[in-house]
Short mmCIF file of C-alpha atoms in Angstrom, two decimals:
data_model
loop_
_atom_site.label_atom_id
_atom_site.label_comp_id
_atom_site.label_asym_id
_atom_site.label_seq_id
_atom_site.Cartn_x
_atom_site.Cartn_y
_atom_site.Cartn_z
CA UNK Q 1 6.92 9.86 8.48
CA UNK Q 2 4.04 8.59 6.40
CA UNK Q 3 1.03 6.27 6.58
CA UNK Q 4 -0.39 3.96 3.91
CA UNK Q 5 -3.79 2.34 4.37
CA UNK Q 6 -5.92 -0.01 2.28
CA UNK Q 7 -8.77 -2.44 2.59
CA UNK Q 8 -7.97 -5.82 0.98
CA UNK Q 9 -10.23 -8.81 0.35
CA UNK Q 10 -8.40 -12.01 -0.51
CA UNK Q 11 -10.06 -13.66 -3.50
CA UNK Q 12 -8.30 -17.01 -3.71
CA UNK Q 13 -8.08 -20.20 -1.68
CA UNK Q 14 -4.48 -20.52 -2.81
CA UNK Q 15 -1.56 -18.49 -1.54
CA UNK Q 16 -2.05 -14.78 -2.08
CA UNK Q 17 1.07 -13.04 -3.40
CA UNK Q 18 1.44 -9.62 -4.92
CA UNK Q 19 1.51 -5.89 -4.38
CA UNK Q 20 -1.18 -3.75 -2.77
CA UNK Q 21 0.55 -0.41 -3.35
CA UNK Q 22 3.98 0.60 -4.60
CA UNK Q 23 5.86 3.77 -5.42
CA UNK Q 24 9.22 3.95 -7.12
CA UNK Q 25 11.13 3.90 -10.36
CA UNK Q 26 10.58 0.72 -12.35
CA UNK Q 27 14.00 -0.82 -12.83
CA UNK Q 28 15.26 -4.02 -14.38
CA UNK Q 29 12.51 -6.62 -14.92
CA UNK Q 30 10.04 -4.12 -13.46
CA UNK Q 31 11.31 -4.22 -9.89
CA UNK Q 32 10.73 -1.22 -7.64
CA UNK Q 33 14.05 0.53 -7.00
CA UNK Q 34 15.24 3.91 -5.68
CA UNK Q 35 14.86 6.90 -7.96
CA UNK Q 36 17.82 9.08 -8.88
CA UNK Q 37 18.71 11.35 -5.99
CA UNK Q 38 18.45 8.48 -3.46
CA UNK Q 39 14.72 8.69 -2.93
CA UNK Q 40 13.22 5.46 -1.69
CA UNK Q 41 10.89 3.10 -3.43
CA UNK Q 42 8.19 1.68 -1.18
CA UNK Q 43 6.05 -1.41 -1.49
CA UNK Q 44 3.10 -2.66 0.56
CA UNK Q 45 2.61 -6.29 -0.42
CA UNK Q 46 1.13 -9.67 0.47
CA UNK Q 47 3.39 -12.72 0.48
CA UNK Q 48 2.08 -16.17 1.39
CA UNK Q 49 -1.16 -14.50 2.56
CA UNK Q 50 0.66 -12.22 5.02
CA UNK Q 51 0.94 -8.43 4.57
CA UNK Q 52 4.37 -6.81 4.62
CA UNK Q 53 6.20 -3.63 3.77
CA UNK Q 54 9.66 -2.75 2.52
CA UNK Q 55 11.71 0.25 1.46
CA UNK Q 56 13.68 -0.24 -1.76
CA UNK Q 57 16.86 1.64 -1.01
CA UNK Q 58 20.39 1.53 -2.32
CA UNK Q 59 22.35 -1.32 -0.80
CA UNK Q 60 22.31 -2.62 1.81
CA UNK Q 61 18.64 -3.41 1.36
CA UNK Q 62 16.77 -3.51 4.68
CA UNK Q 63 14.75 -6.57 5.56
CA UNK Q 64 11.01 -6.29 4.97
CA UNK Q 65 8.70 -5.91 7.95
CA UNK Q 66 6.11 -8.69 7.82
CA UNK Q 67 2.81 -9.01 9.65
CA UNK Q 68 1.95 -12.13 11.60
CA UNK Q 69 -1.64 -11.90 10.34
CA UNK Q 70 -2.86 -14.16 7.55
CA UNK Q 71 -5.53 -12.79 5.21
CA UNK Q 72 -8.68 -14.91 5.14
CA UNK Q 73 -10.20 -15.83 1.80
CA UNK Q 74 -13.42 -13.91 1.19
CA UNK Q 75 -12.95 -11.52 4.10
CA UNK Q 76 -12.04 -7.82 4.13
CA UNK Q 77 -8.93 -6.80 6.07
CA UNK Q 78 -7.79 -3.26 6.82
CA UNK Q 79 -4.01 -2.83 6.62
CA UNK Q 80 -2.11 0.26 7.74
CA UNK Q 81 1.64 0.80 7.76
CA UNK Q 82 3.16 3.77 9.56
CA UNK Q 83 6.69 5.04 9.18
CA UNK Q 84 7.33 6.57 12.59
CA UNK Q 85 10.11 9.10 12.99
CA UNK Q 86 9.83 9.21 16.76
CA UNK Q 87 10.47 6.68 19.48
CA UNK Q 88 7.43 5.36 21.29
CA UNK Q 89 9.17 3.14 23.82
CA UNK Q 90 6.66 1.43 26.08
CA UNK Q 91 3.73 1.87 23.70
CA UNK Q 92 4.37 -1.32 21.75
CA UNK Q 93 6.78 -3.02 24.10
CA UNK Q 94 6.34 -6.38 22.35
CA UNK Q 95 8.55 -5.02 19.58
CA UNK Q 96 11.55 -4.76 21.85
CA UNK Q 97 14.24 -2.36 20.69
CA UNK Q 98 12.64 -1.65 17.31
CA UNK Q 99 10.02 0.70 18.78
CA UNK Q 100 12.79 3.02 19.99
CA UNK Q 101 14.49 3.25 16.59
CA UNK Q 102 13.93 6.31 14.43
CA UNK Q 103 12.61 5.70 11.91
CA UNK Q 104 10.84 2.38 12.28
CA UNK Q 105 7.71 0.84 10.83
CA UNK Q 106 4.47 -0.09 12.60
CA UNK Q 107 1.86 -2.38 11.04
CA UNK Q 108 -1.80 -2.29 12.12
CA UNK Q 109 -4.35 -4.94 11.12
CA UNK Q 110 -8.04 -4.02 11.39
CA UNK Q 111 -7.07 -1.11 13.61
CA UNK Q 112 -5.12 -3.23 16.07
CA UNK Q 113 -1.35 -3.05 16.49
CA UNK Q 114 0.31 -6.08 14.90
CA UNK Q 115 4.07 -5.62 14.74
CA UNK Q 116 6.90 -3.19 14.14
CA UNK Q 117 10.41 -3.40 12.83
CA UNK Q 118 13.51 -1.60 11.67
CA UNK Q 119 13.22 0.09 8.28
CA UNK Q 120 16.94 0.59 7.93
CA UNK Q 121 18.52 3.91 8.85
CA UNK Q 122 17.82 7.36 7.52
CA UNK Q 123 16.65 8.29 4.05
CA UNK Q 124 14.52 10.63 1.97
CA UNK Q 125 10.94 9.59 2.51
CA UNK Q 126 8.13 10.39 0.06
CA UNK Q 127 6.13 13.57 0.58
CA UNK Q 128 4.67 13.98 -2.92
CA UNK Q 129 3.84 11.84 -5.94
CA UNK Q 130 6.27 11.98 -8.80
CA UNK Q 131 6.55 8.59 -10.44
CA UNK Q 132 5.25 5.04 -10.85
CA UNK Q 133 2.53 4.63 -8.25
CA UNK Q 134 0.79 1.31 -8.77
CA UNK Q 135 -2.12 -0.43 -7.07
CA UNK Q 136 -2.61 -4.18 -7.29
CA UNK Q 137 0.14 -5.16 -9.69
CA UNK Q 138 3.88 -4.73 -9.96
CA UNK Q 139 7.10 -6.59 -9.38
CA UNK Q 140 8.33 -7.07 -5.88
CA UNK Q 141 11.83 -6.91 -4.54
CA UNK Q 142 14.13 -9.81 -5.37
CA UNK Q 143 16.97 -8.06 -3.56
CA UNK Q 144 15.25 -8.38 -0.19
CA UNK Q 145 14.14 -11.95 -0.69
CA UNK Q 146 10.50 -11.35 -1.65
CA UNK Q 147 9.73 -12.33 -5.22
CA UNK Q 148 6.34 -11.86 -6.90
CA UNK Q 149 7.19 -11.24 -10.52
CA UNK Q 150 4.51 -9.53 -12.62
CA UNK Q 151 1.80 -10.85 -10.36
CA UNK Q 152 -1.66 -9.38 -10.39
CA UNK Q 153 -2.88 -9.47 -6.80
CA UNK Q 154 -5.81 -11.91 -6.65
CA UNK Q 155 -7.73 -9.68 -4.27
CA UNK Q 156 -10.13 -6.74 -4.16
CA UNK Q 157 -8.60 -3.44 -3.01
CA UNK Q 158 -10.51 -0.43 -1.72
CA UNK Q 159 -9.90 2.95 -0.03
CA UNK Q 160 -6.16 3.30 -0.66
CA UNK Q 161 -4.79 6.25 1.32
CA UNK Q 162 -1.29 7.73 1.42
CA UNK Q 163 -0.66 10.29 4.16
CA UNK Q 164 2.46 12.43 4.52
CA UNK Q 165 2.35 12.07 8.32
CA UNK Q 166 2.65 9.17 10.74
CA UNK Q 167 -0.89 8.65 11.97
CA UNK Q 168 -1.60 7.30 15.44
CA UNK Q 169 -3.50 4.14 16.17
CA UNK Q 170 -6.51 6.14 17.38
CA UNK Q 171 -6.52 8.21 14.17
CA UNK Q 172 -6.44 5.04 12.09
CA UNK Q 173 -9.30 3.54 14.08
CA UNK Q 174 -11.41 6.69 13.84
CA UNK Q 175 -11.32 6.88 10.05
CA UNK Q 176 -10.81 3.36 8.72
CA UNK Q 177 -14.55 2.61 8.61
CA UNK Q 178 -15.64 5.66 6.63
CA UNK Q 179 -14.77 7.60 3.53
CA UNK Q 180 -12.77 10.76 4.09
CA UNK Q 181 -14.53 14.11 3.97
CA UNK Q 182 -13.45 17.62 3.05
CA UNK Q 183 -11.26 19.91 5.10
CA UNK Q 184 -13.10 19.73 8.41
CA UNK Q 185 -14.25 17.07 10.84
CA UNK Q 186 -12.47 14.13 12.41
CA UNK Q 187 -11.69 12.33 9.15
CA UNK Q 188 -10.69 15.17 6.85
CA UNK Q 189 -8.35 15.00 3.88
CA UNK Q 190 -5.63 17.16 5.43
CA UNK Q 191 -2.14 15.60 5.08
CA UNK Q 192 -3.22 13.24 2.29
CA UNK Q 193 -0.99 13.02 -0.76
CA UNK Q 194 -2.98 10.24 -2.38
CA UNK Q 195 -6.52 8.96 -1.91
CA UNK Q 196 -8.01 6.40 -4.27
CA UNK Q 197 -11.57 5.54 -3.29
CA UNK Q 198 -11.90 3.12 -6.24
CA UNK Q 199 -15.61 3.88 -6.58
CA UNK Q 200 -15.58 4.76 -10.28
CA UNK Q 201 -17.94 1.96 -11.25
CA UNK Q 202 -17.17 2.02 -14.99
CA UNK Q 203 -14.35 2.60 -17.47
CA UNK Q 204 -10.63 2.49 -16.78
CA UNK Q 205 -9.94 5.84 -15.06
CA UNK Q 206 -8.83 5.94 -11.41
CA UNK Q 207 -9.37 9.23 -9.58
CA UNK Q 208 -7.17 10.59 -6.81
CA UNK Q 209 -9.44 12.42 -4.36
CA UNK Q 210 -6.61 13.90 -2.27
CA UNK Q 211 -6.30 17.08 -4.33
CA UNK Q 212 -2.78 16.18 -5.49
CA UNK Q 213 -4.01 15.02 -8.91
CA UNK Q 214 -2.49 11.56 -8.74
CA UNK Q 215 -5.08 10.28 -11.21
CA UNK Q 216 -4.36 7.14 -13.17
CA UNK Q 217 -5.87 4.33 -15.12
CA UNK Q 218 -6.13 0.58 -15.28
CA UNK Q 219 -2.91 -0.74 -16.83
CA UNK Q 220 -3.38 -2.48 -20.19
CA UNK Q 221 -7.11 -1.81 -20.03
CA UNK Q 222 -9.25 -3.60 -22.60
CA UNK Q 223 -12.48 -5.56 -22.74
CA UNK Q 224 -12.68 -9.30 -22.26
CA UNK Q 225 -12.26 -9.98 -25.99
CA UNK Q 226 -8.81 -8.47 -26.41
CA UNK Q 227 -5.53 -10.32 -26.28
CA UNK Q 228 -1.96 -9.44 -25.40
CA UNK Q 229 1.25 -10.84 -26.79
CA UNK Q 230 2.67 -10.60 -23.27
CA UNK Q 231 1.46 -13.77 -21.59
CA UNK Q 232 2.03 -12.26 -18.16
CA UNK Q 233 -0.66 -9.62 -18.77
CA UNK Q 234 -4.24 -10.48 -17.88
CA UNK Q 235 -6.92 -8.38 -19.64
CA UNK Q 236 -9.21 -6.47 -17.32
CA UNK Q 237 -12.93 -6.65 -18.16
CA UNK Q 238 -13.85 -3.30 -16.62
CA UNK Q 239 -15.58 -4.92 -13.64
CA UNK Q 240 -15.92 -3.00 -10.40
CA UNK Q 241 -16.94 -4.11 -6.96
CA UNK Q 242 -19.88 -2.14 -5.63
CA UNK Q 243 -20.31 -1.15 -2.01
CA UNK Q 244 -17.73 -0.71 0.72
CA UNK Q 245 -15.88 -2.97 3.12
CA UNK Q 246 -17.11 -0.99 6.13
#
């Protein structure tokens, strides 16, 4: 299993659509698709203000699992998705049969259980970073009925974490309101394969604090005076949000 967490602050009174975090080979028109060898692309997104998650797998594509929560403009929301490889029948009984499937996906909003759903059979799930991780901007998956083409998410994102284990609700609650520490204590970095604190404050570099060296940079970085021929690309002015959502 795995767990992906992020704090998100909606920054628009209009509908919020776009990607929080994605991992996968960029295919035709930039969509996230499976890599060679049948690995799965993954995408944590917001569509019509509601968080959701999908695996991009060879056909048939599974349906996305969507939260019932709607992100409030100007407010921080913690989102966690957990790919669970074990049945927890009776724990989230509101999900019906989905909670007994292995694997299935659980979604937590602000530390509270929100929903779960089928993620579509067995597959090779990510345990290390190899290609095309993106935060805040990418295509979404036309093949599963969610379309957000080349959309920059009109939101602030903080504390993006990718764990190679399915974390429990209590573990999520314990650590969501603090930065992660070293190799000891309740909220240590063990089992992380990506941790972007997004505290750089200047420049275009993005540091991965997990120890897996998944460092990156702001895509198409330039100052506010530059211009792109690609009308879909919005220049980034190097601005950072100070402070923390917790």
